Coordinates of C-alpha atoms in Angstrom, one line a residue:
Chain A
X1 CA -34.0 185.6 175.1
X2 CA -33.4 185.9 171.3
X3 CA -35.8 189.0 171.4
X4 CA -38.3 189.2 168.3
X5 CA -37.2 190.0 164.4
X6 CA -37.3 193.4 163.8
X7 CA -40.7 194.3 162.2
X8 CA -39.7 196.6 159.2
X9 CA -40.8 200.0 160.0
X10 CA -43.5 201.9 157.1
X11 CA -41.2 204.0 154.8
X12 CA -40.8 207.6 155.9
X13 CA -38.8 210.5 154.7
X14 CA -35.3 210.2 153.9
X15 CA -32.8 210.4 157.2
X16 CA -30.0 212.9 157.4
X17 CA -26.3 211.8 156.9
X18 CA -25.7 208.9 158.6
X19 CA -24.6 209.1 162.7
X20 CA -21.5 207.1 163.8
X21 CA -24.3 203.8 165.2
X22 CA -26.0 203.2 162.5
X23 CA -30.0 203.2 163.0
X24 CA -30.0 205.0 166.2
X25 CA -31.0 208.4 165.1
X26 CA -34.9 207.9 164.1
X27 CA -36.8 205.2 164.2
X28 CA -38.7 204.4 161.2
X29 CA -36.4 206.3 158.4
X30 CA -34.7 205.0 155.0
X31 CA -31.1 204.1 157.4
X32 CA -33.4 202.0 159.5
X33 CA -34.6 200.2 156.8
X34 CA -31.4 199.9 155.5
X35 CA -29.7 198.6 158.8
X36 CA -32.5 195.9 158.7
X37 CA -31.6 194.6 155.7
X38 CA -27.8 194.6 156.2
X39 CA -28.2 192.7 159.5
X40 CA -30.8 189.9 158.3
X41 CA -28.2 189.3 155.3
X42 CA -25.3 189.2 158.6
X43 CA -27.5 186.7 160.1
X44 CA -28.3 184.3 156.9
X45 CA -24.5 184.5 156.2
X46 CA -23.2 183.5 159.1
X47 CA -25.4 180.7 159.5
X48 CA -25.1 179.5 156.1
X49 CA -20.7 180.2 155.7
X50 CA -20.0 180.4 159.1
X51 CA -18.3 183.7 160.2
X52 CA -14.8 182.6 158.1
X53 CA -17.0 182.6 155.3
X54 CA -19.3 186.1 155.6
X55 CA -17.9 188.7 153.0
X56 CA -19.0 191.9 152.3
X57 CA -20.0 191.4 149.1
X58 CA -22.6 188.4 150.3
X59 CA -24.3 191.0 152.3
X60 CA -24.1 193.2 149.6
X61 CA -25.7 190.7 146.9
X62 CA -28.6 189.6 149.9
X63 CA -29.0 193.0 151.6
X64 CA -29.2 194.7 148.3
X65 CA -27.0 197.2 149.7
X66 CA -24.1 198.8 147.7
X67 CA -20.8 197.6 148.6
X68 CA -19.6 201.4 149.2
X69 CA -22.3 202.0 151.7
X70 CA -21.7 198.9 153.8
X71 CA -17.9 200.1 153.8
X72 CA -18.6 203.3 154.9
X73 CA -21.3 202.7 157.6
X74 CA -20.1 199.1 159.1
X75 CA -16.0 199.2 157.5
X76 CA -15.6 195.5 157.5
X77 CA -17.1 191.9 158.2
X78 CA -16.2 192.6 162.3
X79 CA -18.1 195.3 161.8
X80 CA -21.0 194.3 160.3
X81 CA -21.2 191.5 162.8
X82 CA -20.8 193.2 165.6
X83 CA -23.9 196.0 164.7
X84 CA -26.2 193.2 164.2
X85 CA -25.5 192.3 167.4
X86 CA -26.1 195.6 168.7
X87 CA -29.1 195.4 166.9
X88 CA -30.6 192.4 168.5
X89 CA -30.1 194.1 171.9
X90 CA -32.2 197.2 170.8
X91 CA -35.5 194.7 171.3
X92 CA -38.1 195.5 173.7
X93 CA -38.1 191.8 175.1
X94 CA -38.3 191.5 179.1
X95 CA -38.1 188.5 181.1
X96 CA -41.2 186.6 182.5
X97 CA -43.3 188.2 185.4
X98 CA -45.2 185.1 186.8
X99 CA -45.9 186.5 190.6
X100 CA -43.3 184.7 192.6
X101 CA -39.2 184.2 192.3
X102 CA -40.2 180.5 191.7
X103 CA -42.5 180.7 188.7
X104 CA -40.5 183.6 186.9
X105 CA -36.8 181.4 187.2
X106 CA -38.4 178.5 185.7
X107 CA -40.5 180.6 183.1
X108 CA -36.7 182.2 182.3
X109 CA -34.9 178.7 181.8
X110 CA -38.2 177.3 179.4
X111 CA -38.2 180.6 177.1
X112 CA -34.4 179.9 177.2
X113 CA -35.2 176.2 176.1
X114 CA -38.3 177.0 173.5
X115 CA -36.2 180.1 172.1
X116 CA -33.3 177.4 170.4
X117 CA -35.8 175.0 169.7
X118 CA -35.2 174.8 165.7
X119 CA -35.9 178.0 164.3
X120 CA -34.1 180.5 162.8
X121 CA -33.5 183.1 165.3
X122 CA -31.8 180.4 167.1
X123 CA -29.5 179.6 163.9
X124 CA -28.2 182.5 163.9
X125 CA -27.6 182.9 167.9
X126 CA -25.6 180.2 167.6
X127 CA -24.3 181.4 164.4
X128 CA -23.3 184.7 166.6
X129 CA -22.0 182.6 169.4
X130 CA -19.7 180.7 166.6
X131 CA -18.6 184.3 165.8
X132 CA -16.8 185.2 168.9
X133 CA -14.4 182.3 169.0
X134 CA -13.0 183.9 165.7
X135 CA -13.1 187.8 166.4
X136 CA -12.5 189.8 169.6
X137 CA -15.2 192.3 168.1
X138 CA -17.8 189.6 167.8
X139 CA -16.6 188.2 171.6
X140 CA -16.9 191.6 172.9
X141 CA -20.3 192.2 170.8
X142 CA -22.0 189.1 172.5
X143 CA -20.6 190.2 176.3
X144 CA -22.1 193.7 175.7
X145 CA -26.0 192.0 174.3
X146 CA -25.5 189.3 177.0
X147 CA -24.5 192.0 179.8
X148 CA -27.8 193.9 178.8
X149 CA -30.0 191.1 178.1
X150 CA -28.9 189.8 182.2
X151 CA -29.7 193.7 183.6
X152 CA -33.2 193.0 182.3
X153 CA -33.4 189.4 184.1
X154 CA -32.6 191.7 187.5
X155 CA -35.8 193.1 187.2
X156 CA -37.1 189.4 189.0
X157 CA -34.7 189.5 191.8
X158 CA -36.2 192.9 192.5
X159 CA -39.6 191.8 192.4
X160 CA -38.7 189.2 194.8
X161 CA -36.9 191.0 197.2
X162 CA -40.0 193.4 197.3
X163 CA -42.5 190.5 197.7
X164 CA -40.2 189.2 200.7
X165 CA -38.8 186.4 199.0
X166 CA -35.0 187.1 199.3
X167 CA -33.6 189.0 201.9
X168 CA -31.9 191.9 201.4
X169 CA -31.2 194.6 204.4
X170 CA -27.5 196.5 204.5
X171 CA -25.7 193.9 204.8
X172 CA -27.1 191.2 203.0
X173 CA -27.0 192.9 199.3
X174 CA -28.1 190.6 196.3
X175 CA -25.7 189.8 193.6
X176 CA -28.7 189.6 191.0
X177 CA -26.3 189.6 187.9
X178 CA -24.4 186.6 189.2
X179 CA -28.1 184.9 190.5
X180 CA -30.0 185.8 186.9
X181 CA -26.7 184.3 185.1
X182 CA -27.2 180.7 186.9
X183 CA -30.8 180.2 185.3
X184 CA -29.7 180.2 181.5
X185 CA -25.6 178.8 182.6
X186 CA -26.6 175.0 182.4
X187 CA -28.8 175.3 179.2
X188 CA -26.3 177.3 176.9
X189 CA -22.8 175.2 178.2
X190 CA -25.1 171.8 176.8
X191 CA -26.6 173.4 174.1
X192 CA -22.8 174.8 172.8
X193 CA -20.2 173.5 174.6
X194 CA -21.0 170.4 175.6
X195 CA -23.3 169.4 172.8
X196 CA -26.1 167.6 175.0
X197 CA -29.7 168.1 174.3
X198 CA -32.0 170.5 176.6
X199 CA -35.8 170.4 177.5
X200 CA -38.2 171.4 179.5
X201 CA -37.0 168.9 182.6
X202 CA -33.2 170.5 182.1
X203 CA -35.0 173.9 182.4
X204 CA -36.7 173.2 185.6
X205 CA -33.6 171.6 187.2
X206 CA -31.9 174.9 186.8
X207 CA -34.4 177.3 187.2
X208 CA -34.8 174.9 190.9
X209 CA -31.3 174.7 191.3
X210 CA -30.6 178.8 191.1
X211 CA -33.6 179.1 193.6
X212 CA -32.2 176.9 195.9
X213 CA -29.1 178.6 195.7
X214 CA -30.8 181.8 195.9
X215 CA -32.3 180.8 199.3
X216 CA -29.1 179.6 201.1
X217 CA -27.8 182.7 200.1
X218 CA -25.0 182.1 198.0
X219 CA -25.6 185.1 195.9
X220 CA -25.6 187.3 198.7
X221 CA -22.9 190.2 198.9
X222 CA -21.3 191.3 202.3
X223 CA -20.5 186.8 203.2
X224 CA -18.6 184.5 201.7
X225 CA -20.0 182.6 198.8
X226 CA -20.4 179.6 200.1
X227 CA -22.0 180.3 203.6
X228 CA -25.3 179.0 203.6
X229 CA -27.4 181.5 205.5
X230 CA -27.4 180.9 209.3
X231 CA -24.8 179.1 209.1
X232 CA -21.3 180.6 211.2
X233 CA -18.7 181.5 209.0
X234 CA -15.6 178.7 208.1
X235 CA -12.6 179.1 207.8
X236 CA -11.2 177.8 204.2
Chain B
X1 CA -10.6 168.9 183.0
X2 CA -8.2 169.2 179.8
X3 CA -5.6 166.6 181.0
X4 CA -2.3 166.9 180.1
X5 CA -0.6 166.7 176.8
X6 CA 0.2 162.9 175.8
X7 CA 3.5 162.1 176.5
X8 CA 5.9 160.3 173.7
X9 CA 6.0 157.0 174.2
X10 CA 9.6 155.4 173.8
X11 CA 10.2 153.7 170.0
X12 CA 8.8 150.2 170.3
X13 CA 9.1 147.3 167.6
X14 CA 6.6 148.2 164.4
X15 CA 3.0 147.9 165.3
X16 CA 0.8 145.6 162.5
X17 CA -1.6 147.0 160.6
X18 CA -4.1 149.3 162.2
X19 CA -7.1 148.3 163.6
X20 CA -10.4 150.9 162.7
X21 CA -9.5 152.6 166.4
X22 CA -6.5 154.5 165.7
X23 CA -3.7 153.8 168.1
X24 CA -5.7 151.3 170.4
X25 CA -3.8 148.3 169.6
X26 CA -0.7 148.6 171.7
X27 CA 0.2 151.9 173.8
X28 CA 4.1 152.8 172.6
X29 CA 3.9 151.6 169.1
X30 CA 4.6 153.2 166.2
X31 CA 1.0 153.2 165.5
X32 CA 0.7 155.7 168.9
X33 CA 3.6 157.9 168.0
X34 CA 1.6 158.6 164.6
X35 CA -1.7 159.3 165.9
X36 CA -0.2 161.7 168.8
X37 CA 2.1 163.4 166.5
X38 CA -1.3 163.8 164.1
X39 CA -3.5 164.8 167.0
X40 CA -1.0 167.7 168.1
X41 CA -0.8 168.8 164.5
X42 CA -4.8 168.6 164.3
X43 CA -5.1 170.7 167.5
X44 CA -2.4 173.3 166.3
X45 CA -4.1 173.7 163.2
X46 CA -7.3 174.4 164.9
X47 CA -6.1 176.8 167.3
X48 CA -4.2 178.8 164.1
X49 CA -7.2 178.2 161.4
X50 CA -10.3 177.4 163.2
X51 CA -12.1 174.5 161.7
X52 CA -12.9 175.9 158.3
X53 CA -9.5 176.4 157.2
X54 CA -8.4 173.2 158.4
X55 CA -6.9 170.5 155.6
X56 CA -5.4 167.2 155.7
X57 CA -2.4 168.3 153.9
X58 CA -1.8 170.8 156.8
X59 CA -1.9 168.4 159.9
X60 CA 0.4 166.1 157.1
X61 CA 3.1 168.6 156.6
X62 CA 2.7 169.8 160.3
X63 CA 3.0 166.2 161.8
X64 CA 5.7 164.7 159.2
X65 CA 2.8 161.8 158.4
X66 CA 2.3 161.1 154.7
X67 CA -1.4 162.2 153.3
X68 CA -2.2 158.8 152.3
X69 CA -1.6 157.7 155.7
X70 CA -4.4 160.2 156.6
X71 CA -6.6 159.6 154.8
X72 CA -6.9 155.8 154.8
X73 CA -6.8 156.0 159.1
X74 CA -8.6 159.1 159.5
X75 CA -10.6 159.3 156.0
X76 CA -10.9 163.1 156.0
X77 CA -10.9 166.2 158.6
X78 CA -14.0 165.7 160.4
X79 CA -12.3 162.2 161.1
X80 CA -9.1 164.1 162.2
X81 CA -10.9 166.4 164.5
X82 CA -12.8 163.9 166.2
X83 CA -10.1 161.7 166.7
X84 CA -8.1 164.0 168.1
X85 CA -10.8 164.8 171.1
X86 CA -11.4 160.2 171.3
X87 CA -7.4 160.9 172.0
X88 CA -7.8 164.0 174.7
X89 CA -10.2 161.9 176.4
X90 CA -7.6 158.8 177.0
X91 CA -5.9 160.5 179.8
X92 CA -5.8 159.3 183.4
X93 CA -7.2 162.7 184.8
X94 CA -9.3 162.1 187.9
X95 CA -11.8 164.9 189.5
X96 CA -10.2 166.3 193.0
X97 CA -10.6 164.1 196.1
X98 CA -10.3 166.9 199.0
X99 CA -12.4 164.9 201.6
X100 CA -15.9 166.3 201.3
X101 CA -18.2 167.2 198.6
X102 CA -17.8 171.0 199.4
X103 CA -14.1 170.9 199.0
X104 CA -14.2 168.8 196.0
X105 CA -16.7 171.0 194.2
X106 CA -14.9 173.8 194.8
X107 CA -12.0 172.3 193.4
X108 CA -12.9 171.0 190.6
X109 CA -14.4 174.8 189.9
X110 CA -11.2 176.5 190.2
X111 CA -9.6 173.7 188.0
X112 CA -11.8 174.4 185.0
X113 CA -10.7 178.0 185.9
X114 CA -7.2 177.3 185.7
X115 CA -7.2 175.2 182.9
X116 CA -8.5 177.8 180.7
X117 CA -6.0 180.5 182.1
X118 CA -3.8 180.8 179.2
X119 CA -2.4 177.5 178.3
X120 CA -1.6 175.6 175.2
X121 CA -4.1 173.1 176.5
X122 CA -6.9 176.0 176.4
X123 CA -6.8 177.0 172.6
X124 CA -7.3 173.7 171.8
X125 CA -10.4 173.0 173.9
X126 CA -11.7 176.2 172.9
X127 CA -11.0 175.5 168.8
X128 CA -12.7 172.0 169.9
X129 CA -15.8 173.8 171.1
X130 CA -15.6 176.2 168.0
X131 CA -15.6 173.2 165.6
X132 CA -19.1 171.6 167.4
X133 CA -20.7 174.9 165.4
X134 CA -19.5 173.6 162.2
X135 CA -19.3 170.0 162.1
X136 CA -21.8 167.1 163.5
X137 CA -19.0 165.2 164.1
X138 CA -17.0 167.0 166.0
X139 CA -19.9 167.7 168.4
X140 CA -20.6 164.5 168.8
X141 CA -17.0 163.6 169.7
X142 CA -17.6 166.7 171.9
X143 CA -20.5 165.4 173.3
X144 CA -18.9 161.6 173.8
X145 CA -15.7 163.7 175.4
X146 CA -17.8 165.1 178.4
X147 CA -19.9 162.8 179.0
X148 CA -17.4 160.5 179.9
X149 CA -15.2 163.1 181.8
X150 CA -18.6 163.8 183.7
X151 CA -18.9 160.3 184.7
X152 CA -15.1 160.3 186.0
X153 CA -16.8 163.4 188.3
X154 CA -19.7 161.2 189.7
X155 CA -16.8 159.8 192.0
X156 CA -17.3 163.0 193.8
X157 CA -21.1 162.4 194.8
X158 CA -20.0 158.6 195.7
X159 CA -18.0 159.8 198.4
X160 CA -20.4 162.4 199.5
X161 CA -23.0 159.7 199.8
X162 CA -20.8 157.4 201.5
X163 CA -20.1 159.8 203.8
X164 CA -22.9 160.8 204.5
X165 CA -23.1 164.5 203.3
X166 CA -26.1 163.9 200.3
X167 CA -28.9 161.7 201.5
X168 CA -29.7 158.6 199.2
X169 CA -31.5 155.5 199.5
X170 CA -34.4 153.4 198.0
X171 CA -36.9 156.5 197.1
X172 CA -33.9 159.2 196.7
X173 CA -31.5 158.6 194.1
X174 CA -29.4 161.2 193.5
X175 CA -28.5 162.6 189.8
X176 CA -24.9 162.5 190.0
X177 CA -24.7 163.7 186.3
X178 CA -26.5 166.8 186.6
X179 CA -24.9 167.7 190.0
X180 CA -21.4 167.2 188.6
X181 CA -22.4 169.4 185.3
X182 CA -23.8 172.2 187.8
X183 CA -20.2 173.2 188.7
X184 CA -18.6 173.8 185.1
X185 CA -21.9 175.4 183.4
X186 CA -21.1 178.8 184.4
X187 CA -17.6 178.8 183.8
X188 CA -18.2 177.0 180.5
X189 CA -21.0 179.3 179.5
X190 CA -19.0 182.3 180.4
X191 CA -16.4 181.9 178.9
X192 CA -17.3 180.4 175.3
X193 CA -21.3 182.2 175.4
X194 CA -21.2 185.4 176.9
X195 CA -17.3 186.3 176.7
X196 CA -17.5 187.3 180.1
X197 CA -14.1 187.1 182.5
X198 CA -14.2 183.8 185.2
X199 CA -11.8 183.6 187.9
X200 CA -11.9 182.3 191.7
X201 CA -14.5 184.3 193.2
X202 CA -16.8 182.9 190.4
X203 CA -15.7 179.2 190.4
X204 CA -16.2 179.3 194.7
X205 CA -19.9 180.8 193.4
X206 CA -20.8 178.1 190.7
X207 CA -19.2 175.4 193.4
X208 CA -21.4 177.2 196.4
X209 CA -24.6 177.3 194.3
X210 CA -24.5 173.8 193.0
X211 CA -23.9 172.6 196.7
X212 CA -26.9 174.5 198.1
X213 CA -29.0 172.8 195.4
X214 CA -27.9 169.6 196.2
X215 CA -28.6 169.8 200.0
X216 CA -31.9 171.6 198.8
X217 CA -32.5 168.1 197.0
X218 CA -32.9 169.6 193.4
X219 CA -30.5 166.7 192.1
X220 CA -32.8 163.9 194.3
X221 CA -34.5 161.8 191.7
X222 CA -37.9 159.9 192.5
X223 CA -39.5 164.3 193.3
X224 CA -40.3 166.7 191.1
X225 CA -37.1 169.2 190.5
X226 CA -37.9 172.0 192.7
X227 CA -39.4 170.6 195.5
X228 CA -37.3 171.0 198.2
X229 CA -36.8 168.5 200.5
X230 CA -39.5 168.2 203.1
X231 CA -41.8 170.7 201.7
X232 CA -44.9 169.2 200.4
X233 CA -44.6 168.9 196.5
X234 CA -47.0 172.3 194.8
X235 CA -48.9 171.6 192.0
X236 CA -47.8 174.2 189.1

């Protein structure tokens, strides 16, 4: 789910003044360029210092970016940290289309698993993750990348709900945030809070357990979580 | 699942010198006293600093206990940090006991919910988690910390079995670990990963799903995960 590294686009002519996001305005041009740079120096920093340690005049020194510029396009560390983020959404990554609800929850929970399997794109994922314990702009950075990164996953429940696989009718709406959410849950609380190691045996046991949960309808709108389909109602 | 703040013990006669486990030796000794008035230092300091601005002359002025003292029992920060979560993980907490595995599920969902509602108790489990980024040893104190609070919950899935509600026997073990870690992950994941809100709507969820996928058989050991029970195992 890290997405790819943005592939440094050929140079082209030089962009207008710069818009309040930085990047956004044309593909391609010098402030893309520039924006690359600035957020593969965010990256290295915070992996190497830790987001206590990131100062503007790291990136600076690694971007090859004057000082003034990052100051008057990012305005401050939080800044900075928080476009790179922003950034990292604006990938073109979607999740797995394997045929079947089945296939594309487990192929979810193993790219989840291969994804922070020791390279740097994981490093600084985690390095990001770090980041929101320390900054509210980082926190609320990484709920606006995960929020988007999940609305992709919802493609699959749709898929299934087409192919038959989950019911849905009007009253008996799927809750696909909440059932895409339960695939990658179980791999990112061991890889960061917990501090247990994942593989590709975790990943099925999640990717199963979502499905399963999918099936007694537990993410179904319009009943109480809890009521297994077919099931009357209980009282708590 | 945070447990609650160590009590004082009442002054006791002077403890000898300390053994290489901090504050082991004999429960209301002086040798306690120390290592809780250091531990609430150490957690204070990492709920104000975060781990990288945490120093040993810090957690001495804040607990009163001389820096030589420190650094002879607890050798340097790492050491303070980690002891401080051996410490958290000393308490007599037990995992809910409702009467059936739905009930206690659900409970112990909305407790990890209402621990982390704004307590004392929550800033230092979340600088905790925070430090794992930065230091190897305070993951693996982290790591040590809930694996043996997990094991506390497998008393939930002994009761269910005993009573009945999860099928095991010679060719169906079940995987008590992974079914108690089923309920926490999206809380956990939530609120440290993707900054999102949690509350009691999506503790009853995590509780719900994590019940439908041990009825479905996902935690069984001695089948494939995601072969439901009674379905003929697929090949992939």
């Amino acid at each position: 789910m890290t997405g790819e590294a943005e592939k440094k686009q050929p140079a082209g002519s030089d962009a207008p003044a710069s818009p309040p996001t930085p990047g956004t305005r044309r593909p391609g041009g010098r402030t893309a360029r520039t924006r690359a740079a600035v957020r593969d120096a965010v990256l290295t920093g915070l992996t190497e210092l830790g987001y206590p340690g990131l100062t503007v005049e790291y990136v600076a020194e690694r971007s090859r970016v004057h000082k003034t510029t990052l100051y008057r396009r990012w305005g401050d560390v939080e800044g900075l940290v928080a476009d790179a983020l922003d950034l990292a959404g604006e990938d073109s990554w979607l999740p797995p289309d394997t045929g079947s609800l089945e296939g594309d929850l487990r192929a979810l929970a193993r790219e989840v698993v291969s994804s922070f399997t020791g390279t740097a794109a994981a490093a600084s994922v985690s390095a990001m993750i770090a980041a929101g314990f320390r900054s509210e702009r980082a926190a609320a950075a990484l709920r606006a990348y995960y929020t988007e990164r999940f609305a992709r996953c919802e493609a699959i429940v749709e898929r299934a709900v087409r192919r038959g696989e989950l019911a849905a009718g009007r009253d008996a709406g799927i809750d696909a945030g909440a059932l895409v959410r339960a695939v990658p849950a179980p791999l990112l609380c061991r890889l960061f809070v917990t501090r247990e190691p994942i593989d590709d045996a975790v990943a099925d046991q999640a990717a199963a357990a979502a499905l399963a949960a999918a099936r007694a309808g537990v993410f179904t709108r319009g009943r109480p979580a809890g009521t297994a389909a077919g099931r009357p109602e209980q009282a708590d």
